[in-house]
Amino acid sequence: MAFDTEPWWEGAVFYQIYIRSFQDSNGDGIGDLRGIIQRLDYLQSLGFEGLWTTPFYPSPQVDGGYDILDYFDIDPQLGTMADFEKLVQEAEKRQLKIIIDLVLNHTSDRHPFFIDSRSSRHSAKRDWYIWRDPAANGGPPNNWAGFEKSSWTFDRKSRQYYYHFFYRQQPDLNWRNPCVKKAMFAVLDFWCDKGVKGFRLDTINFLLEDEALRDNPIVDRVPFYLKQVLSIKQLPIYTIDLRANHDLIKAIRQHLTSNQQEELLLIGEIWVPSVRDLVPYYGEHRDEISLPFNFFLTNLDKLAAASFREAIADAEECLSPYPTTTVLSNHDLVRATTRFASQENSEAVAKLLATMLLTLRGAPFIYYGSEIGMRDRPPENIDQVQDRRGKFHWPEYKGRDGSRTPMQWDDTKNAGFTQVAPWLKLNPDYVQRNVKAQLANPDSILNYYKKLIALRQSYSSLRRGNLTLLGDDPFVLAYLREDCDDSILVLLNMSEQKSLFRGEIFERLNQKIWKLLASTHSNIAENFSSLKFNLKPFEGLVLKSR
Ligand code: GLC
């Protein structure tokens, strides 16, 4: 099937690598760029097309590298520029495209720009960040909050506050200043010249804040879609998602279009109240973000066909004209296996989720370790916590360490991740749940992922076809993926009981005979002449009409 006329990333399969946790190559207990290079054959053998690497820039690591102090270099803990160049080359040889994480909203407070800006009210870079006088009572200029209860930190020396949506060590850049724009565009050019194929733009709808500094309205509950980031019950209408962000995003796109020969992929981390709020981020003329992340399945924490159906229907209603993404897990969230499965049914649920992830319309983003069904392992006590959010909110919220534990490669000491004590404790289940064991087992989650990825790549309907939801069964989520070449039926029993899916009530299924392409429970190729499908608990089927 020829996909040549469409951009490579539409419907493509992506893998997210949290670098510190993927593979240590130099025996310091921290994953690094050379570690990724060592594992490229593995990544290629699974069939991934794009690799999104989390930030590798020099950083004081207050926020896992999302606090950058030099945008043009590599953190010595993670490697060198030569390692990065080698990674791009070696990835390219294996048809893997590197997408890097870029944090444009804020820098580290130890970045030379901020050190300069902070040095005096008269610094040439003062206006590169957001500085304001105290309120009449000497307190912060307004009620804005984010990772901290106030997003303003007082600087004694210059007697003004600076703004930071995230930690105080992550001051927000002032994107209304053209010099900031210019400096950050130079960063984009630098990495394009290194051969990256795109950027994952961190918190890209947080770039601008209200110029008049109006207070955010206070509400009874933290808005659900911001529960990970907001410490105060307020509606951040003056700090997130301001319309003027679009002009900046357009300017970023335009800059890339004028300076680069090939179209760069822009993935946007965009947190919004409803899926329809993502639409403007594609740009009126498709001149903004290529793939805004759709996080709406990550808001669900119970495996229930009705809630998945509703979230998928909402997304299709608004996004069907656009390419989209499917995300179930990432480095900020509890892994989907932990959210949706118990220890006992984890393997079955992991396969069921894989079936969905790889057959929905959106480009699947597979968070490292999902392919072997890795589960969260939160810190056991506050002394083990690395993620400061966990320290702040302990014990109600234990932070994000649980989903960032080292990759489980084999059952040797330290799981083949490192030779020494890892920077974050391993999940002890690595002894049973690891890549080596699963490669050897034809029925493993890993081999099932491989099979599904290959299917997605051989059927254009799975990659780019329409999606039609079927029925309203309380247990079975059913949908069709279709294009002019083929028609694929996906059945997912989201319950722990046997369920009967009565396909004969759908006229469009009737004229066809269905052949099994993949099943969570068996490898046996079957033809179904009857449209009554008896599904085992958590069984998923992918069928093709003949
Ligand atoms: C994004 C990152 C998250 C980080 C935050 C601040 O949400 O995914 O890990 O803490 O930005 O940079």
PDB file of N, CA, C and O and ligand atoms in Angstrom, residues 52 63 66-67 101 103 106 147 166-167 170 200 202-203 229 269 271 331-332 389 400 404, ligand 1:
ATOM      1  N   TRP A  52      10.210   9.563  20.327  1.00  0.00           N
ATOM      2  CA  TRP A  52      10.191  10.841  21.057  1.00  0.00           C
ATOM      3  C   TRP A  52      11.075  10.673  22.284  1.00  0.00           C
ATOM      4  O   TRP A  52      10.810   9.827  23.134  1.00  0.00           O
ATOM      5  N   ASP A  63      13.103  19.430  37.569  1.00  0.00           N
ATOM      6  CA  ASP A  63      11.872  18.863  37.020  1.00  0.00           C
ATOM      7  C   ASP A  63      12.201  17.867  35.896  1.00  0.00           C
ATOM      8  O   ASP A  63      11.723  18.018  34.769  1.00  0.00           O
ATOM      9  N   TYR A  66      13.078  19.130  32.464  1.00  0.00           N
ATOM     10  CA  TYR A  66      12.204  20.142  31.860  1.00  0.00           C
ATOM     11  C   TYR A  66      12.550  21.548  32.384  1.00  0.00           C
ATOM     12  O   TYR A  66      11.764  22.478  32.277  1.00  0.00           O
ATOM     13  N   ASP A  67      13.720  21.639  32.999  1.00  0.00           N
ATOM     14  CA  ASP A  67      14.271  22.928  33.437  1.00  0.00           C
ATOM     15  C   ASP A  67      15.649  23.021  32.782  1.00  0.00           C
ATOM     16  O   ASP A  67      16.613  22.454  33.271  1.00  0.00           O
ATOM     17  N   ASP A 101      12.132  16.674  22.540  1.00  0.00           N
ATOM     18  CA  ASP A 101      11.276  17.451  23.423  1.00  0.00           C
ATOM     19  C   ASP A 101      11.844  18.861  23.507  1.00  0.00           C
ATOM     20  O   ASP A 101      13.056  19.025  23.670  1.00  0.00           O
ATOM     21  N   VAL A 103      11.291  22.680  25.372  1.00  0.00           N
ATOM     22  CA  VAL A 103      10.556  23.441  26.386  1.00  0.00           C
ATOM     23  C   VAL A 103      10.706  24.925  26.059  1.00  0.00           C
ATOM     24  O   VAL A 103      11.777  25.508  26.281  1.00  0.00           O
ATOM     25  N   HIS A 106       9.412  27.988  29.457  1.00  0.00           N
ATOM     26  CA  HIS A 106      10.228  28.430  30.588  1.00  0.00           C
ATOM     27  C   HIS A 106      11.643  27.898  30.452  1.00  0.00           C
ATOM     28  O   HIS A 106      11.884  26.959  29.695  1.00  0.00           O
ATOM     29  N   PHE A 147       2.190  24.668  39.576  1.00  0.00           N
ATOM     30  CA  PHE A 147       2.821  23.626  40.398  1.00  0.00           C
ATOM     31  C   PHE A 147       2.902  24.093  41.852  1.00  0.00           C
ATOM     32  O   PHE A 147       2.823  23.303  42.770  1.00  0.00           O
ATOM     33  N   PHE A 166       5.304  26.645  36.546  1.00  0.00           N
ATOM     34  CA  PHE A 166       5.756  25.404  37.203  1.00  0.00           C
ATOM     35  C   PHE A 166       6.561  25.771  38.448  1.00  0.00           C
ATOM     36  O   PHE A 166       6.217  26.728  39.131  1.00  0.00           O
ATOM     37  N   TYR A 167       7.620  25.045  38.756  1.00  0.00           N
ATOM     38  CA  TYR A 167       8.374  25.365  39.978  1.00  0.00           C
ATOM     39  C   TYR A 167       9.022  26.736  39.882  1.00  0.00           C
ATOM     40  O   TYR A 167       9.292  27.228  38.783  1.00  0.00           O
ATOM     41  N   GLN A 170      11.710  27.378  37.478  1.00  0.00           N
ATOM     42  CA  GLN A 170      11.375  27.339  36.045  1.00  0.00           C
ATOM     43  C   GLN A 170      10.657  28.635  35.625  1.00  0.00           C
ATOM     44  O   GLN A 170       9.472  28.618  35.286  1.00  0.00           O
ATOM     45  N   ARG A 200       8.476  17.720  20.071  1.00  0.00           N
ATOM     46  CA  ARG A 200       7.318  17.613  20.956  1.00  0.00           C
ATOM     47  C   ARG A 200       7.378  18.894  21.787  1.00  0.00           C
ATOM     48  O   ARG A 200       8.298  19.108  22.567  1.00  0.00           O
ATOM     49  N   ASP A 202       6.602  21.201  24.542  1.00  0.00           N
ATOM     50  CA  ASP A 202       6.138  21.094  25.923  1.00  0.00           C
ATOM     51  C   ASP A 202       5.168  22.240  26.235  1.00  0.00           C
ATOM     52  O   ASP A 202       5.422  23.393  25.852  1.00  0.00           O
ATOM     53  N   THR A 203       4.091  21.949  26.937  1.00  0.00           N
ATOM     54  CA  THR A 203       3.129  22.952  27.437  1.00  0.00           C
ATOM     55  C   THR A 203       2.980  24.149  26.488  1.00  0.00           C
ATOM     56  O   THR A 203       3.070  25.299  26.907  1.00  0.00           O
ATOM     57  N   VAL A 229      -1.309  19.333  37.566  1.00  0.00           N
ATOM     58  CA  VAL A 229      -0.422  20.508  37.580  1.00  0.00           C
ATOM     59  C   VAL A 229      -0.869  21.671  38.457  1.00  0.00           C
ATOM     60  O   VAL A 229      -0.068  22.549  38.760  1.00  0.00           O
ATOM     61  N   GLU A 269       1.970  19.448  23.323  1.00  0.00           N
ATOM     62  CA  GLU A 269       1.382  19.066  24.606  1.00  0.00           C
ATOM     63  C   GLU A 269       0.366  20.146  24.960  1.00  0.00           C
ATOM     64  O   GLU A 269       0.743  21.266  25.299  1.00  0.00           O
ATOM     65  N   TRP A 271      -3.124  20.915  27.081  1.00  0.00           N
ATOM     66  CA  TRP A 271      -4.135  20.503  28.063  1.00  0.00           C
ATOM     67  C   TRP A 271      -5.308  21.466  27.952  1.00  0.00           C
ATOM     68  O   TRP A 271      -5.149  22.676  28.141  1.00  0.00           O
ATOM     69  N   HIS A 331       5.071   9.992  30.875  1.00  0.00           N
ATOM     70  CA  HIS A 331       5.924  10.172  32.054  1.00  0.00           C
ATOM     71  C   HIS A 331       5.297  11.051  33.135  1.00  0.00           C
ATOM     72  O   HIS A 331       5.903  11.226  34.188  1.00  0.00           O
ATOM     73  N   ASP A 332       4.141  11.638  32.854  1.00  0.00           N
ATOM     74  CA  ASP A 332       3.479  12.469  33.863  1.00  0.00           C
ATOM     75  C   ASP A 332       2.300  11.750  34.512  1.00  0.00           C
ATOM     76  O   ASP A 332       1.697  12.267  35.455  1.00  0.00           O
ATOM     77  N   ARG A 389       7.190  16.975  43.032  1.00  0.00           N
ATOM     78  CA  ARG A 389       5.736  17.048  43.250  1.00  0.00           C
ATOM     79  C   ARG A 389       5.318  16.009  44.294  1.00  0.00           C
ATOM     80  O   ARG A 389       4.406  16.238  45.073  1.00  0.00           O
ATOM     81  N   ARG A 400       5.476  11.490  40.278  1.00  0.00           N
ATOM     82  CA  ARG A 400       5.456  10.786  39.001  1.00  0.00           C
ATOM     83  C   ARG A 400       6.520   9.700  38.881  1.00  0.00           C
ATOM     84  O   ARG A 400       6.674   9.093  37.833  1.00  0.00           O
ATOM     85  N   ARG A 404       8.056   6.098  36.095  1.00  0.00           N
ATOM     86  CA  ARG A 404       9.345   6.384  35.458  1.00  0.00           C
ATOM     87  C   ARG A 404      10.421   5.376  35.853  1.00  0.00           C
ATOM     88  O   ARG A 404      11.608   5.618  35.676  1.00  0.00           O
TER      89      ARG A 404
HETATM   90  C1  GLC B   1       5.281  19.048  30.785  1.00  0.00           C
HETATM   91  C2  GLC B   1       6.143  17.834  31.036  1.00  0.00           C
HETATM   92  C3  GLC B   1       6.272  17.644  32.526  1.00  0.00           C
HETATM   93  C4  GLC B   1       6.892  18.882  33.122  1.00  0.00           C
HETATM   94  C5  GLC B   1       6.129  20.145  32.723  1.00  0.00           C
HETATM   95  C6  GLC B   1       6.913  21.391  33.028  1.00  0.00           C
HETATM   96  O1  GLC B   1       4.003  18.887  31.261  1.00  0.00           O
HETATM   97  O2  GLC B   1       5.575  16.715  30.401  1.00  0.00           O
HETATM   98  O3  GLC B   1       7.011  16.501  32.838  1.00  0.00           O
HETATM   99  O4  GLC B   1       6.894  18.777  34.526  1.00  0.00           O
HETATM  100  O5  GLC B   1       5.898  20.174  31.339  1.00  0.00           O
HETATM  101  O6  GLC B   1       7.956  21.570  32.131  1.00  0.00           O
END
